mmCIF file of C-alpha atoms in Angstrom:
data_model
loop_
_atom_site.group_PDB
_atom_site.id
_atom_site.type_symbol
_atom_site.label_atom_id
_atom_site.label_comp_id
_atom_site.label_asym_id
_atom_site.label_seq_id
_atom_site.Cartn_x
_atom_site.Cartn_y
_atom_site.Cartn_z
ATOM 1 C CA UNK R 878 -80.030 -14.630 141.143
ATOM 2 C CA UNK R 879 -77.686 -13.230 138.494
ATOM 3 C CA UNK R 880 -77.083 -15.589 135.589
ATOM 4 C CA UNK R 881 -73.959 -15.762 133.425
ATOM 5 C CA UNK R 882 -74.172 -19.372 132.173
ATOM 6 C CA UNK R 883 -76.269 -18.425 129.184
ATOM 7 C CA UNK R 884 -77.673 -14.941 128.560
ATOM 8 C CA UNK R 885 -76.685 -12.399 131.243
ATOM 9 C CA UNK R 886 -79.902 -11.938 133.206
ATOM 10 C CA UNK R 887 -81.051 -10.731 136.595
ATOM 11 C CA UNK R 888 -83.930 -12.111 138.615
ATOM 12 C CA UNK R 889 -86.429 -9.361 139.438
ATOM 13 C CA UNK R 890 -89.772 -9.605 141.193
ATOM 14 C CA UNK R 891 -91.460 -9.883 137.790
ATOM 15 C CA UNK R 892 -89.139 -12.626 136.486
ATOM 16 C CA UNK R 893 -85.914 -12.876 134.509
ATOM 17 C CA UNK R 894 -84.770 -9.693 132.778
ATOM 18 C CA UNK R 895 -81.945 -8.958 130.365
ATOM 19 C CA UNK R 896 -79.483 -6.681 132.160
ATOM 20 C CA UNK R 897 -79.477 -3.866 129.598
ATOM 21 C CA UNK R 898 -77.543 -3.424 126.354
ATOM 22 C CA UNK R 899 -74.732 -5.828 125.377
ATOM 23 C CA UNK R 900 -72.088 -3.453 126.774
ATOM 24 C CA UNK R 901 -74.096 -2.982 129.947
ATOM 25 C CA UNK R 902 -74.411 -6.747 130.387
ATOM 26 C CA UNK R 903 -70.671 -7.109 129.831
ATOM 27 C CA UNK R 904 -69.890 -4.576 132.581
ATOM 28 C CA UNK R 905 -72.128 -6.494 134.975
ATOM 29 C CA UNK R 906 -70.568 -9.843 133.990
ATOM 30 C CA UNK R 907 -67.063 -8.392 134.444
ATOM 31 C CA UNK R 908 -67.980 -7.530 138.035
ATOM 32 C CA UNK R 909 -69.972 -10.718 138.742
ATOM 33 C CA UNK R 910 -67.114 -13.097 137.943
ATOM 34 C CA UNK R 911 -65.344 -11.575 140.960
ATOM 35 C CA UNK R 912 -68.438 -11.218 143.129
ATOM 36 C CA UNK R 913 -67.494 -9.805 146.514
ATOM 37 C CA UNK R 914 -64.023 -8.762 145.342
ATOM 38 C CA UNK R 915 -62.809 -5.429 144.010
ATOM 39 C CA UNK R 916 -62.218 -5.127 140.273
ATOM 40 C CA UNK R 917 -59.887 -2.274 139.378
ATOM 41 C CA UNK R 918 -60.987 0.241 136.786
ATOM 42 C CA UNK R 919 -58.102 -0.833 134.547
ATOM 43 C CA UNK R 920 -59.163 -4.480 134.757
ATOM 44 C CA UNK R 921 -62.765 -3.517 134.083
ATOM 45 C CA UNK R 922 -61.750 -1.498 131.016
ATOM 46 C CA UNK R 923 -59.661 -4.395 129.711
ATOM 47 C CA UNK R 924 -62.498 -6.888 130.176
ATOM 48 C CA UNK R 925 -65.115 -4.701 128.524
ATOM 49 C CA UNK R 926 -63.207 -2.789 125.815
ATOM 50 C CA UNK R 927 -59.988 -4.760 125.343
ATOM 51 C CA UNK R 928 -56.585 -3.262 124.511
ATOM 52 C CA UNK R 929 -58.018 -0.330 122.512
ATOM 53 C CA UNK R 930 -60.582 1.457 124.711
ATOM 54 C CA UNK R 931 -62.357 4.600 123.508
ATOM 55 C CA UNK R 932 -61.290 8.096 124.603
ATOM 56 C CA UNK R 933 -62.469 9.176 128.060
ATOM 57 C CA UNK R 934 -63.163 5.532 128.872
ATOM 58 C CA UNK R 935 -63.158 6.154 132.631
ATOM 59 C CA UNK R 936 -66.063 8.543 132.289
ATOM 60 C CA UNK R 937 -67.824 5.908 130.211
ATOM 61 C CA UNK R 938 -67.168 3.338 132.954
ATOM 62 C CA UNK R 939 -68.833 5.603 135.525
ATOM 63 C CA UNK R 940 -71.868 5.888 133.250
ATOM 64 C CA UNK R 941 -72.212 2.136 132.895
ATOM 65 C CA UNK R 942 -71.742 1.609 136.641
ATOM 66 C CA UNK R 943 -74.633 3.993 137.288
ATOM 67 C CA UNK R 944 -76.815 2.009 134.892
ATOM 68 C CA UNK R 945 -75.764 -1.264 136.531
ATOM 69 C CA UNK R 946 -76.802 0.091 139.904
ATOM 70 C CA UNK R 947 -80.238 0.987 138.606
ATOM 71 C CA UNK R 948 -80.649 -2.467 137.051
ATOM 72 C CA UNK R 949 -79.610 -4.217 140.265
ATOM 73 C CA UNK R 950 -82.183 -2.239 142.256
ATOM 74 C CA UNK R 951 -84.777 -4.486 140.632
ATOM 75 C CA UNK R 952 -83.290 -7.577 142.287
ATOM 76 C CA UNK R 953 -84.882 -8.488 145.634
ATOM 77 C CA UNK R 954 -82.592 -8.289 148.649
ATOM 78 C CA UNK R 955 -81.095 -11.553 149.794
ATOM 79 C CA UNK R 956 -79.829 -12.749 153.149
ATOM 80 C CA UNK R 957 -76.831 -10.431 152.806
ATOM 81 C CA UNK R 958 -78.953 -7.389 152.006
ATOM 82 C CA UNK R 959 -79.541 -5.615 148.682
ATOM 83 C CA UNK R 960 -77.321 -6.296 145.689
ATOM 84 C CA UNK R 961 -75.252 -3.238 144.824
ATOM 85 C CA UNK R 962 -72.082 -1.980 143.177
ATOM 86 C CA UNK R 963 -69.828 -0.025 145.535
ATOM 87 C CA UNK R 964 -66.697 2.076 144.985
ATOM 88 C CA UNK R 965 -63.739 0.354 146.604
ATOM 89 C CA UNK R 966 -60.001 1.163 146.448
ATOM 90 C CA UNK R 967 -59.712 2.497 142.921
ATOM 91 C CA UNK R 968 -62.270 0.076 141.505
ATOM 92 C CA UNK R 969 -65.715 -1.375 141.971
ATOM 93 C CA UNK R 970 -67.078 -4.325 143.895
ATOM 94 C CA UNK R 971 -70.318 -6.190 143.318
ATOM 95 C CA UNK R 972 -71.741 -6.895 146.758
ATOM 96 C CA UNK R 973 -73.762 -10.074 146.301
ATOM 97 C CA UNK R 974 -73.840 -13.480 147.928
ATOM 98 C CA UNK R 975 -71.857 -15.690 145.485
ATOM 99 C CA UNK R 976 -74.631 -18.285 145.791
ATOM 100 C CA UNK R 977 -76.829 -15.847 143.890
ATOM 101 C CA UNK R 978 -74.514 -15.926 140.855
ATOM 102 C CA UNK R 979 -74.997 -19.138 138.852
ATOM 103 C CA UNK R 980 -71.288 -19.417 137.956
ATOM 104 C CA UNK R 981 -70.206 -19.409 141.595
ATOM 105 C CA UNK R 982 -73.014 -21.736 142.635
ATOM 106 C CA UNK R 983 -71.970 -24.135 139.869
ATOM 107 C CA UNK R 984 -68.372 -24.142 141.099
ATOM 108 C CA UNK R 985 -69.410 -24.596 144.709
ATOM 109 C CA UNK R 986 -71.591 -27.612 143.841
ATOM 110 C CA UNK R 987 -68.836 -29.228 141.759
ATOM 111 C CA UNK R 988 -66.301 -28.744 144.546
ATOM 112 C CA UNK R 989 -68.767 -30.139 147.061
ATOM 113 C CA UNK R 990 -69.351 -33.193 144.871
ATOM 114 C CA UNK R 991 -65.626 -33.913 144.630
ATOM 115 C CA UNK R 992 -65.443 -34.173 148.412
ATOM 116 C CA UNK R 993 -68.341 -36.652 148.633
ATOM 117 C CA UNK R 994 -67.762 -40.375 148.953
ATOM 118 C CA UNK R 995 -71.302 -41.680 148.464
ATOM 119 C CA UNK R 996 -72.368 -41.813 144.823
ATOM 120 C CA UNK R 997 -76.020 -40.806 145.286
ATOM 121 C CA UNK R 998 -75.447 -37.400 146.941
ATOM 122 C CA UNK R 999 -72.503 -36.747 144.640
ATOM 123 C CA UNK R 1000 -74.728 -37.379 141.642
ATOM 124 C CA UNK R 1001 -77.409 -35.062 143.045
ATOM 125 C CA UNK R 1002 -74.910 -32.211 143.507
ATOM 126 C CA UNK R 1003 -73.492 -32.658 140.021
ATOM 127 C CA UNK R 1004 -76.959 -32.900 138.494
ATOM 128 C CA UNK R 1005 -77.873 -29.568 140.062
ATOM 129 C CA UNK R 1006 -74.604 -28.005 138.883
ATOM 130 C CA UNK R 1007 -75.103 -29.229 135.326
ATOM 131 C CA UNK R 1008 -78.678 -27.957 135.357
ATOM 132 C CA UNK R 1009 -77.507 -24.374 135.918
ATOM 133 C CA UNK R 1010 -76.158 -24.184 132.356
ATOM 134 C CA UNK R 1011 -78.470 -22.770 129.682
ATOM 135 C CA UNK R 1012 -76.216 -22.960 126.640
ATOM 136 C CA UNK R 1013 -73.042 -21.027 125.961
ATOM 137 C CA UNK R 1014 -72.097 -18.637 128.773
ATOM 138 C CA UNK R 1015 -72.362 -14.899 128.135
ATOM 139 C CA UNK R 1016 -74.542 -15.402 125.051
ATOM 140 C CA UNK R 1017 -74.687 -12.321 122.867
ATOM 141 C CA UNK R 1018 -71.444 -10.819 124.159
ATOM 142 C CA UNK R 1019 -68.055 -10.726 122.455
ATOM 143 C CA UNK R 1020 -64.495 -9.544 122.945
ATOM 144 C CA UNK R 1021 -61.178 -11.130 123.818
ATOM 145 C CA UNK R 1022 -61.959 -11.409 127.545
ATOM 146 C CA UNK R 1023 -65.347 -12.985 126.832
ATOM 147 C CA UNK R 1024 -63.753 -15.558 124.544
ATOM 148 C CA UNK R 1025 -61.121 -16.444 127.156
ATOM 149 C CA UNK R 1026 -63.541 -16.954 130.027
ATOM 150 C CA UNK R 1027 -66.077 -18.711 127.813
ATOM 151 C CA UNK R 1028 -63.413 -21.210 126.713
ATOM 152 C CA UNK R 1029 -62.319 -21.766 130.320
ATOM 153 C CA UNK R 1030 -65.867 -22.182 131.621
ATOM 154 C CA UNK R 1031 -66.678 -24.646 128.861
ATOM 155 C CA UNK R 1032 -63.832 -26.881 130.068
ATOM 156 C CA UNK R 1033 -65.286 -26.722 133.584
ATOM 157 C CA UNK R 1034 -68.685 -27.627 132.130
ATOM 158 C CA UNK R 1035 -67.320 -30.634 130.234
ATOM 159 C CA UNK R 1036 -65.481 -31.899 133.320
ATOM 160 C CA UNK R 1037 -68.632 -31.564 135.429
ATOM 161 C CA UNK R 1038 -70.755 -33.410 132.859
ATOM 162 C CA UNK R 1039 -68.214 -36.252 132.623
ATOM 163 C CA UNK R 1040 -68.090 -36.549 136.432
ATOM 164 C CA UNK R 1041 -71.891 -36.543 136.587
ATOM 165 C CA UNK R 1042 -72.189 -39.221 133.888
ATOM 166 C CA UNK R 1043 -69.614 -41.424 135.621
ATOM 167 C CA UNK R 1044 -71.540 -41.094 138.882
ATOM 168 C CA UNK R 1045 -74.835 -41.939 137.215
ATOM 169 C CA UNK R 1046 -73.199 -45.015 135.701
ATOM 170 C CA UNK R 1047 -72.011 -46.031 139.162
ATOM 171 C CA UNK R 1048 -75.543 -45.926 140.575
ATOM 172 C CA UNK R 1049 -77.012 -47.631 137.505
ATOM 173 C CA UNK R 1050 -79.186 -44.761 136.270
ATOM 174 C CA UNK R 1051 -77.375 -43.081 133.350
ATOM 175 C CA UNK R 1052 -80.414 -42.298 131.204
ATOM 176 C CA UNK R 1053 -80.519 -38.527 131.762
ATOM 177 C CA UNK R 1054 -76.779 -38.132 131.291
ATOM 178 C CA UNK R 1055 -76.721 -39.872 127.915
ATOM 179 C CA UNK R 1056 -78.496 -37.072 126.064
ATOM 180 C CA UNK R 1057 -76.353 -34.327 127.596
ATOM 181 C CA UNK R 1058 -73.126 -36.175 126.800
ATOM 182 C CA UNK R 1059 -74.253 -36.925 123.243
ATOM 183 C CA UNK R 1060 -74.905 -33.221 122.620
ATOM 184 C CA UNK R 1061 -71.531 -32.236 124.069
ATOM 185 C CA UNK R 1062 -69.686 -34.816 121.972
ATOM 186 C CA UNK R 1063 -71.114 -33.163 118.867
ATOM 187 C CA UNK R 1064 -69.761 -29.828 120.122
ATOM 188 C CA UNK R 1065 -66.377 -31.180 121.263
ATOM 189 C CA UNK R 1066 -65.692 -34.109 118.887
ATOM 190 C CA UNK R 1067 -62.006 -34.394 119.868
ATOM 191 C CA UNK R 1068 -62.524 -34.498 123.639
ATOM 192 C CA UNK R 1069 -61.407 -37.967 124.744
ATOM 193 C CA UNK R 1070 -62.992 -37.794 128.201
ATOM 194 C CA UNK R 1071 -66.379 -37.169 126.612
ATOM 195 C CA UNK R 1072 -65.806 -39.914 124.049
ATOM 196 C CA UNK R 1073 -64.901 -42.401 126.777
ATOM 197 C CA UNK R 1074 -67.916 -41.721 128.944
ATOM 198 C CA UNK R 1075 -70.228 -41.795 125.916
ATOM 199 C CA UNK R 1076 -68.894 -45.252 125.046
ATOM 200 C CA UNK R 1077 -69.659 -46.395 128.596
ATOM 201 C CA UNK R 1078 -73.149 -44.920 128.445
ATOM 202 C CA UNK R 1079 -73.883 -46.597 125.129
ATOM 203 C CA UNK R 1080 -72.607 -49.947 126.378
ATOM 204 C CA UNK R 1081 -74.657 -49.658 129.568
ATOM 205 C CA UNK R 1082 -77.727 -49.143 127.383
ATOM 206 C CA UNK R 1083 -77.014 -52.302 125.381
ATOM 207 C CA UNK R 1084 -75.630 -50.402 122.375
ATOM 208 C CA UNK R 1085 -72.167 -51.939 122.253
ATOM 209 C CA UNK R 1086 -71.892 -51.758 118.456
ATOM 210 C CA UNK R 1087 -72.494 -47.997 118.531
ATOM 211 C CA UNK R 1088 -69.893 -47.602 121.260
ATOM 212 C CA UNK R 1089 -67.319 -49.416 119.128
ATOM 213 C CA UNK R 1090 -68.247 -47.289 116.110
ATOM 214 C CA UNK R 1091 -67.759 -44.146 118.170
ATOM 215 C CA UNK R 1092 -64.278 -45.273 119.188
ATOM 216 C CA UNK R 1093 -63.351 -45.868 115.557
ATOM 217 C CA UNK R 1094 -64.692 -42.432 114.620
ATOM 218 C CA UNK R 1095 -62.748 -40.507 117.258
ATOM 219 C CA UNK R 1096 -59.598 -42.549 116.626
ATOM 220 C CA UNK R 1097 -59.730 -41.612 112.939
ATOM 221 C CA UNK R 1098 -60.562 -37.987 113.718
ATOM 222 C CA UNK R 1099 -57.643 -37.665 116.139
ATOM 223 C CA UNK R 1100 -55.286 -39.109 113.528
ATOM 224 C CA UNK R 1101 -56.580 -36.921 110.696
ATOM 225 C CA UNK R 1102 -56.836 -33.610 112.559
ATOM 226 C CA UNK R 1103 -54.153 -33.839 115.250
ATOM 227 C CA UNK R 1104 -51.895 -36.629 114.064
ATOM 228 C CA UNK R 1105 -52.167 -38.519 117.359
ATOM 229 C CA UNK R 1106 -53.577 -41.790 118.672
ATOM 230 C CA UNK R 1107 -56.176 -42.063 121.443
ATOM 231 C CA UNK R 1108 -54.730 -41.645 124.918
ATOM 232 C CA UNK R 1109 -54.352 -44.447 127.478
ATOM 233 C CA UNK R 1110 -57.668 -43.763 129.236
ATOM 234 C CA UNK R 1111 -59.714 -43.941 126.051
ATOM 235 C CA UNK R 1112 -57.840 -47.066 124.931
ATOM 236 C CA UNK R 1113 -58.602 -48.646 128.313
ATOM 237 C CA UNK R 1114 -62.320 -47.993 127.806
ATOM 238 C CA UNK R 1115 -62.058 -49.608 124.359
ATOM 239 C CA UNK R 1116 -60.363 -52.718 125.793
ATOM 240 C CA UNK R 1117 -62.992 -53.014 128.524
ATOM 241 C CA UNK R 1118 -65.681 -52.742 125.867
ATOM 242 C CA UNK R 1119 -64.125 -55.538 123.796
ATOM 243 C CA UNK R 1120 -63.849 -57.784 126.852
ATOM 244 C CA UNK R 1121 -67.502 -57.302 127.697
ATOM 245 C CA UNK R 1122 -66.690 -55.549 130.966
ATOM 246 C CA UNK R 1123 -69.021 -52.675 130.110
ATOM 247 C CA UNK R 1124 -71.965 -54.814 129.030
ATOM 248 C CA UNK R 1125 -75.208 -54.033 130.887
ATOM 249 C CA UNK R 1126 -75.523 -56.025 134.069
ATOM 250 C CA UNK R 1127 -78.886 -57.476 135.128
ATOM 251 C CA UNK R 1128 -80.174 -55.845 138.231
ATOM 252 C CA UNK R 1129 -80.168 -58.199 141.245
ATOM 253 C CA UNK R 1130 -83.516 -59.574 142.324
ATOM 254 C CA UNK R 1131 -84.909 -57.944 145.451
ATOM 255 C CA UNK R 1132 -84.244 -59.954 148.619
ATOM 256 C CA UNK R 1133 -87.085 -62.115 149.945
ATOM 257 C CA UNK R 1134 -89.140 -60.749 152.836
ATOM 258 C CA UNK R 1135 -87.380 -61.143 156.148
ATOM 259 C CA UNK R 1136 -90.482 -62.092 158.126
ATOM 260 C CA UNK R 1137 -92.854 -65.038 158.310
ATOM 261 C CA UNK R 1138 -96.345 -64.647 156.834
ATOM 262 C CA UNK R 1139 -99.051 -63.620 159.285
ATOM 263 C CA UNK R 1140 -101.441 -66.271 160.640
ATOM 264 C CA UNK R 1141 -104.451 -67.088 158.468
ATOM 265 C CA UNK R 1142 -107.954 -66.753 159.818
ATOM 266 C CA UNK R 1143 -108.850 -70.200 158.417
ATOM 267 C CA UNK R 1144 -106.838 -73.125 157.136
ATOM 268 C CA UNK R 1145 -107.575 -76.608 155.712
ATOM 269 C CA UNK R 1146 -107.845 -79.179 158.512
ATOM 270 C CA UNK R 1147 -108.451 -76.617 161.232
ATOM 271 C CA UNK R 1148 -112.251 -77.040 161.342
ATOM 272 C CA UNK R 1149 -112.780 -80.356 163.212
ATOM 273 C CA UNK R 1150 -116.500 -79.768 163.978
ATOM 274 C CA UNK R 1151 -117.375 -79.210 160.317
ATOM 275 C CA UNK R 1152 -115.276 -82.204 159.263
ATOM 276 C CA UNK R 1153 -117.102 -84.480 161.746
ATOM 277 C CA UNK R 1154 -120.493 -83.313 160.434
ATOM 278 C CA UNK R 1155 -119.460 -84.128 156.859
ATOM 279 C CA UNK R 1156 -118.359 -87.661 157.813
ATOM 280 C CA UNK R 1157 -121.616 -88.269 159.662
ATOM 281 C CA UNK R 1158 -123.706 -87.149 156.696
ATOM 282 C CA UNK R 1159 -122.010 -89.559 154.289
ATOM 283 C CA UNK R 1160 -124.394 -92.231 152.913
ATOM 284 C CA UNK R 1161 -123.555 -95.917 153.626
ATOM 285 C CA UNK R 1162 -122.427 -97.880 150.592
ATOM 286 C CA UNK R 1163 -121.378 -101.432 149.770
ATOM 287 C CA UNK R 1164 -119.196 -103.160 152.353
ATOM 288 C CA UNK R 1165 -119.964 -100.473 154.871
ATOM 289 C CA UNK R 1166 -118.268 -97.774 152.905
ATOM 290 C CA UNK R 1167 -119.714 -94.305 153.058
ATOM 291 C CA UNK R 1168 -120.331 -92.266 149.885
ATOM 292 C CA UNK R 1169 -119.991 -88.562 150.507
ATOM 293 C CA UNK R 1170 -122.577 -86.095 149.375
ATOM 294 C CA UNK R 1171 -121.661 -82.728 147.822
ATOM 295 C CA UNK R 1172 -121.507 -80.280 150.703
ATOM 296 C CA UNK R 1173 -121.279 -76.496 150.543
ATOM 297 C CA UNK R 1174 -121.047 -73.839 153.187
ATOM 298 C CA UNK R 1175 -122.028 -70.183 153.118
ATOM 299 C CA UNK R 1176 -119.688 -69.342 155.982
ATOM 300 C CA UNK R 1177 -116.129 -68.177 155.237
#
């Protein structure tokens, strides 16, 4: 596995390893985002050094490619063979199964979830996708290209978390999603999709007052910082909250068993011989009545 959704790391036999110096990690990330496709030298230079590369930058690129190859030798071979960087048509290509790059696996799982109808498997796919993130992508790296892709990937991350939380709400088990959404809301306080799903999560947990407070907070923040009102989707969540449509619903009682109870080994009135013996042993009383004695039995 090669990880980009956090620090750039490679999985070696001994565990996770940082893939070299910051520049070295950036070269590897610039190839990994297009795993299996050729990245031209010009595109690689732009991603790593930006619009003002150093002199003799192509020679420098060759040096970093050589180092990347040595680092990738530490990764075990997968189903498609060893991971390697190859020269291809005026550029370089990282030959690796995209499933072994966390970014591509994340995108595949999210796309798979969108095509699912049943909530449970959709939630499982989204939960796995969300779990691949380990903080900000490309931690420790900088540059204009890094900032662009980081911003874009964050939007994908937020969308996946919102979809996951909505699915967990649908199946009635939103507990794990609440913490993740709460953390993201602190990072993206003006994101209305996050605000809306957090309100739903709070209401589902019986915290309606907090959900209403959160709506007031984001409404004021949108007005103060952007000069706009909440959009129609967030307003719809607010209306549903006021109407009690998002209040927690009691879980239905489990259905009764669909079979009759099994026959009992013994039952009152089903021991005629013992009953006759008890009547016989009763003492005669006034007017011919019989007074029963106290009788016990050691048999079950």
